[in-house]
Coordinates of C-alpha atoms in Angstrom, one line a residue:
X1 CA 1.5 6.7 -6.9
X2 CA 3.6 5.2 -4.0
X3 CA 6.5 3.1 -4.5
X4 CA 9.1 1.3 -2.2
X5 CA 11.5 -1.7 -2.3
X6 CA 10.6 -2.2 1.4
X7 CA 8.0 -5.0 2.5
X8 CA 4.7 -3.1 2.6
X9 CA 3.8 -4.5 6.5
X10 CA 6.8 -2.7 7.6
X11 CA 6.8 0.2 5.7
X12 CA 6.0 3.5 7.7
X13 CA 5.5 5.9 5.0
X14 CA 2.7 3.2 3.6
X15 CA 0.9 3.1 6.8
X16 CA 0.6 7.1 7.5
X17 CA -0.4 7.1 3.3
X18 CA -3.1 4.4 3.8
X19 CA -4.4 6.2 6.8
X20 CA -5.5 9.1 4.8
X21 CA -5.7 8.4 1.1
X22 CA -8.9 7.7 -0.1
X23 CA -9.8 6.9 -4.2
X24 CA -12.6 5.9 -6.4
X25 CA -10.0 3.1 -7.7
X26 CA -7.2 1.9 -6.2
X27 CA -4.0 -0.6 -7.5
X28 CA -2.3 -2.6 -4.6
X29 CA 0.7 -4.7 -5.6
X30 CA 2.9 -6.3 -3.1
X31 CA 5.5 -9.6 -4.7
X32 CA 8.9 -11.0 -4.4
X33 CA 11.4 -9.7 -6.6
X34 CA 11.7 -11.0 -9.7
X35 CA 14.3 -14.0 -9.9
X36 CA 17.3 -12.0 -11.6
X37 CA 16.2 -8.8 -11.7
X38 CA 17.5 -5.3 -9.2
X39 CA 15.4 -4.5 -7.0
X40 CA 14.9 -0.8 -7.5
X41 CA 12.4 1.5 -7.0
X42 CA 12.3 1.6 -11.3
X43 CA 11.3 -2.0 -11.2
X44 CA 8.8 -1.9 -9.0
X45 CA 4.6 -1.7 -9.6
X46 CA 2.7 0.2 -10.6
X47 CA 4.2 1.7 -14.0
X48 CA 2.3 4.7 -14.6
X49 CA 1.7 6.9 -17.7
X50 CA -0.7 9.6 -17.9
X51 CA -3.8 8.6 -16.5
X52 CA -2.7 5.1 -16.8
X53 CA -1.3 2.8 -14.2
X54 CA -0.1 -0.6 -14.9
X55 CA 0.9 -4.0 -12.7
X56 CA 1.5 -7.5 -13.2
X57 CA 2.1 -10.6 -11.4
X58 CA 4.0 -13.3 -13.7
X59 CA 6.9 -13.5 -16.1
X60 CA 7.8 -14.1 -19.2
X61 CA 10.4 -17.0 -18.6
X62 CA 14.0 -16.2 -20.6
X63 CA 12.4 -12.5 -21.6
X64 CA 16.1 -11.3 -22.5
X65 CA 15.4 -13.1 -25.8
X66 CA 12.8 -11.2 -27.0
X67 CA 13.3 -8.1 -25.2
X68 CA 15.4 -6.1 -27.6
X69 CA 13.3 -6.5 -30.8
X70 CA 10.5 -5.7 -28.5
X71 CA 12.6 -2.3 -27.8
X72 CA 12.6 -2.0 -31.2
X73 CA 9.3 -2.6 -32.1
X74 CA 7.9 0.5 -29.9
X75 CA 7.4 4.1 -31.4
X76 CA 10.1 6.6 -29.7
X77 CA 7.2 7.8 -27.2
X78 CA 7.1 4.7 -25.8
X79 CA 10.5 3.8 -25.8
X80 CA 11.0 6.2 -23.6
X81 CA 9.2 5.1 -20.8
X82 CA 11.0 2.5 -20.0
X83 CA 13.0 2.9 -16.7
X84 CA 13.9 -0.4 -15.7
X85 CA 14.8 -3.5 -16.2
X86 CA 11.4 -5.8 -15.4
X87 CA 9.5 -7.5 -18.1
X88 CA 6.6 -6.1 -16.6
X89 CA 7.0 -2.6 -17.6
X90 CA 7.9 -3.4 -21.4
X91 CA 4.5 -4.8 -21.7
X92 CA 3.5 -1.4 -20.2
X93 CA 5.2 0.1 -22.5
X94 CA 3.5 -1.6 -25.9
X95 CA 0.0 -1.1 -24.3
X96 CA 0.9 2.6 -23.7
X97 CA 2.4 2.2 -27.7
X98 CA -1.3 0.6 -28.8
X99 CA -3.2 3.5 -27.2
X100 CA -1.0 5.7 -28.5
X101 CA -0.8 4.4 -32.3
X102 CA -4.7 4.2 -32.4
X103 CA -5.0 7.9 -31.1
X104 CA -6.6 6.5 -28.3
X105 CA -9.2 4.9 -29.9
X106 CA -8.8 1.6 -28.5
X107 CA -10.5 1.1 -24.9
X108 CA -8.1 -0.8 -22.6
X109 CA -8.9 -4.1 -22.7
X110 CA -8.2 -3.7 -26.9
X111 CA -4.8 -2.0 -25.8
X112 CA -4.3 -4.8 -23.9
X113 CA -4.8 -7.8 -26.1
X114 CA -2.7 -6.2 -29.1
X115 CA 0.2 -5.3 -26.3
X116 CA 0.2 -8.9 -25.3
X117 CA -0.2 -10.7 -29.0
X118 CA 2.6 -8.5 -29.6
X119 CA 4.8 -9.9 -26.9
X120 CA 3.3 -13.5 -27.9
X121 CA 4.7 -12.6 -31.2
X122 CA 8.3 -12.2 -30.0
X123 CA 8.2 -15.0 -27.8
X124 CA 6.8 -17.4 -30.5
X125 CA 10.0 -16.4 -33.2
X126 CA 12.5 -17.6 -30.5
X127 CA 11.2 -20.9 -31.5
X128 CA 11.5 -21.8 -27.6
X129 CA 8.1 -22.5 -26.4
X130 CA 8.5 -20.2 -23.7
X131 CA 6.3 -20.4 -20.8
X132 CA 4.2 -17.0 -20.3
X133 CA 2.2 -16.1 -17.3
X134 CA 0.6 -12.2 -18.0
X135 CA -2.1 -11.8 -14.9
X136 CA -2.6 -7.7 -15.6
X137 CA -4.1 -5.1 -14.0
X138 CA -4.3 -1.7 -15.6
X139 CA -6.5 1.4 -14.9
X140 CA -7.2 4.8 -16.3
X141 CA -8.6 5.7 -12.8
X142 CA -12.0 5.3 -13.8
X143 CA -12.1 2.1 -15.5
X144 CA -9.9 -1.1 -14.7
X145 CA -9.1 -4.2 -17.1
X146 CA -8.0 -7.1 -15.2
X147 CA -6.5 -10.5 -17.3
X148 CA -5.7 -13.8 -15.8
X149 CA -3.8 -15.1 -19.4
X150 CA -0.8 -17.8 -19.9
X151 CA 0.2 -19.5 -22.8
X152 CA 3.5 -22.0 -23.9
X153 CA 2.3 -24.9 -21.7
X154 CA -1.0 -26.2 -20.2
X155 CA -0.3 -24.8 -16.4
X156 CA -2.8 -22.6 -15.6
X157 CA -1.9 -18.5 -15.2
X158 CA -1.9 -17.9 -11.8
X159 CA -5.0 -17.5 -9.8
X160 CA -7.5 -14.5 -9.8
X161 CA -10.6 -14.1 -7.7
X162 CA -13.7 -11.6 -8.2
X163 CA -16.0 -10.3 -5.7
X164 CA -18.6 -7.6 -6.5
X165 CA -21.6 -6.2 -4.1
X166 CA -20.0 -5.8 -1.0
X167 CA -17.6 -2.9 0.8
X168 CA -14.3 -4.3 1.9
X169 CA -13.1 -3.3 5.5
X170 CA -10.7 -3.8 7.7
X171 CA -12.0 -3.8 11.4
X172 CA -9.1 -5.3 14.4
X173 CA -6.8 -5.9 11.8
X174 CA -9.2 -8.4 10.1
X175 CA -10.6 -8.2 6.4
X176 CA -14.4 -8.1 6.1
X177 CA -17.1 -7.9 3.3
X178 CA -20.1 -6.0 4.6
X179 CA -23.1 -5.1 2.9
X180 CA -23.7 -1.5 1.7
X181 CA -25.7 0.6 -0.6
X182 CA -25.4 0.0 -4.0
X183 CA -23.5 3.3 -4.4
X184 CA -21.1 2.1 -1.9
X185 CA -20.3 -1.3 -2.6
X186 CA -17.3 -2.6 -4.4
X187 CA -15.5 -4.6 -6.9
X188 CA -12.7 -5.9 -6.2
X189 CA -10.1 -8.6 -8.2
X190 CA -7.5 -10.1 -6.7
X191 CA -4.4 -13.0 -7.0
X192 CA -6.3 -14.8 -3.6
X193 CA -9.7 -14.3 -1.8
X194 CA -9.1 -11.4 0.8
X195 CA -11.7 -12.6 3.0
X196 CA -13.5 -16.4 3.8
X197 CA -17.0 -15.5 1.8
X198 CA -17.8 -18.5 0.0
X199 CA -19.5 -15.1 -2.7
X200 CA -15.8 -15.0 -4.4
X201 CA -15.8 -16.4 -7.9
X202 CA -12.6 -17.9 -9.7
X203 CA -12.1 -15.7 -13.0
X204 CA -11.6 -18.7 -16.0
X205 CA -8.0 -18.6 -17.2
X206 CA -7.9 -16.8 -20.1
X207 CA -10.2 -14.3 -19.0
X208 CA -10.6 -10.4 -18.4
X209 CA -12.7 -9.0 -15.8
X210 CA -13.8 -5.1 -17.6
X211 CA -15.0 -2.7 -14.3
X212 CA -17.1 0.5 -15.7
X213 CA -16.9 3.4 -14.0
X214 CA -20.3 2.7 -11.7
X215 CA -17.7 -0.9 -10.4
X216 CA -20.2 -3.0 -12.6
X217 CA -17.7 -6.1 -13.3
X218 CA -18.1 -8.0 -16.7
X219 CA -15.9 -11.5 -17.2
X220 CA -15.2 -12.0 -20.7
X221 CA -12.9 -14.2 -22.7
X222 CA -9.0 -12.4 -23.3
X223 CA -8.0 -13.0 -26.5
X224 CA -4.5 -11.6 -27.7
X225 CA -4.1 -10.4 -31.2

């Protein structure tokens, strides 16, 4: 886990990191600061717990109304995670709380929908129709769950692209898809199209994209409960 408040081009700590990390699955995050919110190394992506590691691009609009019943709502466990200040990482902390209730039974994507009908929940008794955007990536390191979701208004969530069978590189600074062994290759979700491939597909709002442990990538719809 690497964290800064820096901008990530200009960060030299990133770049000698990046230069000799290599992983099976990797999260990348790199946003503004929340309108509102410190910018603190306890606000920023990913939120990790365990083998869990947890970002999200979106916000919950007026979240100070529902986020002290949401405190509330969490088992002491998972109450305690929380470091900061961000929406972001109280969602974190009711998925870890969902895991955590069901013993681990749930798989992510399970975790995931109850932590967000939970937060629906709250937002819905404000009786504000508050707009939601919740595009989530979370990963046990193995596996990743990726949801393009938003509710209160008929905006779509923000944008979230898929791209499987090919291995991303970067060669003179320029991002390329190149084909590769089946063993090799990638899948790989993200807010915008890293490269010009016409081969990216739009995930459907209101979608989850599930990657297995062998990067096979299933779209499915992302119901919260």
């Amino acid at each position: 886990q690497f964290r800064a408040i820096t901008p990530a081009w200009s960060n030299l700590n990133l770049q000698h990191l990046a230069r000799v990390t290599t992983s099976g699955c990797m999260l990348a995050h790199v946003r503004a600061a929340s309108t509102g919110m410190a910018v603190t190394e306890t606000n920023t992506h990913p939120f990790v717990h365990g083998r869990h590691a947890f970002m999200h691009n979106g916000e919950i609009e007026r979240f100070v109304d529902i986020k002290r019943p949401l405190l509330d709502s969490l088992s002491q466990r998972a109450y305690r995670l929380v470091e900061g200040t961000t929406d972001s990482e109280h969602v974190f902390a009711l998925f870890v709380d969902e895991l955590e209730r069901s013993q681990q039974q749930l798989n992510m994507v399970e975790a995931l929908e109850r932590a967000v009908g939970r937060a629906l929940r709250l937002v819905d008794a404000t009786g504000t129709n508050t707009r939601t955007d919740l595009n989530i990536a979370v990963s046990n390191g193995e596996e990743a769950v990726v949801c393009r979701f938003a509710s209160g208004s008929p905006a779509p969530p923000p944008s979230l692209h898929l791209h499987v069978g090919k291995l991303y590189a970067c060669e003179d600074r320029r991002p390329r898809l190149l084909d590769a062994p089946d063993a090799r290759c990638a899948a790989i979700v993200a807010s915008e199209p890293l490269t010009e491939d016409a081969s990216w597909m739009t995930v459907p709002p209101n979608h989850a994209v599930v990657i297995d442990r062998d990067r096979t990538a299933n779209v499915r719809p992302f119901q919260p409960h």
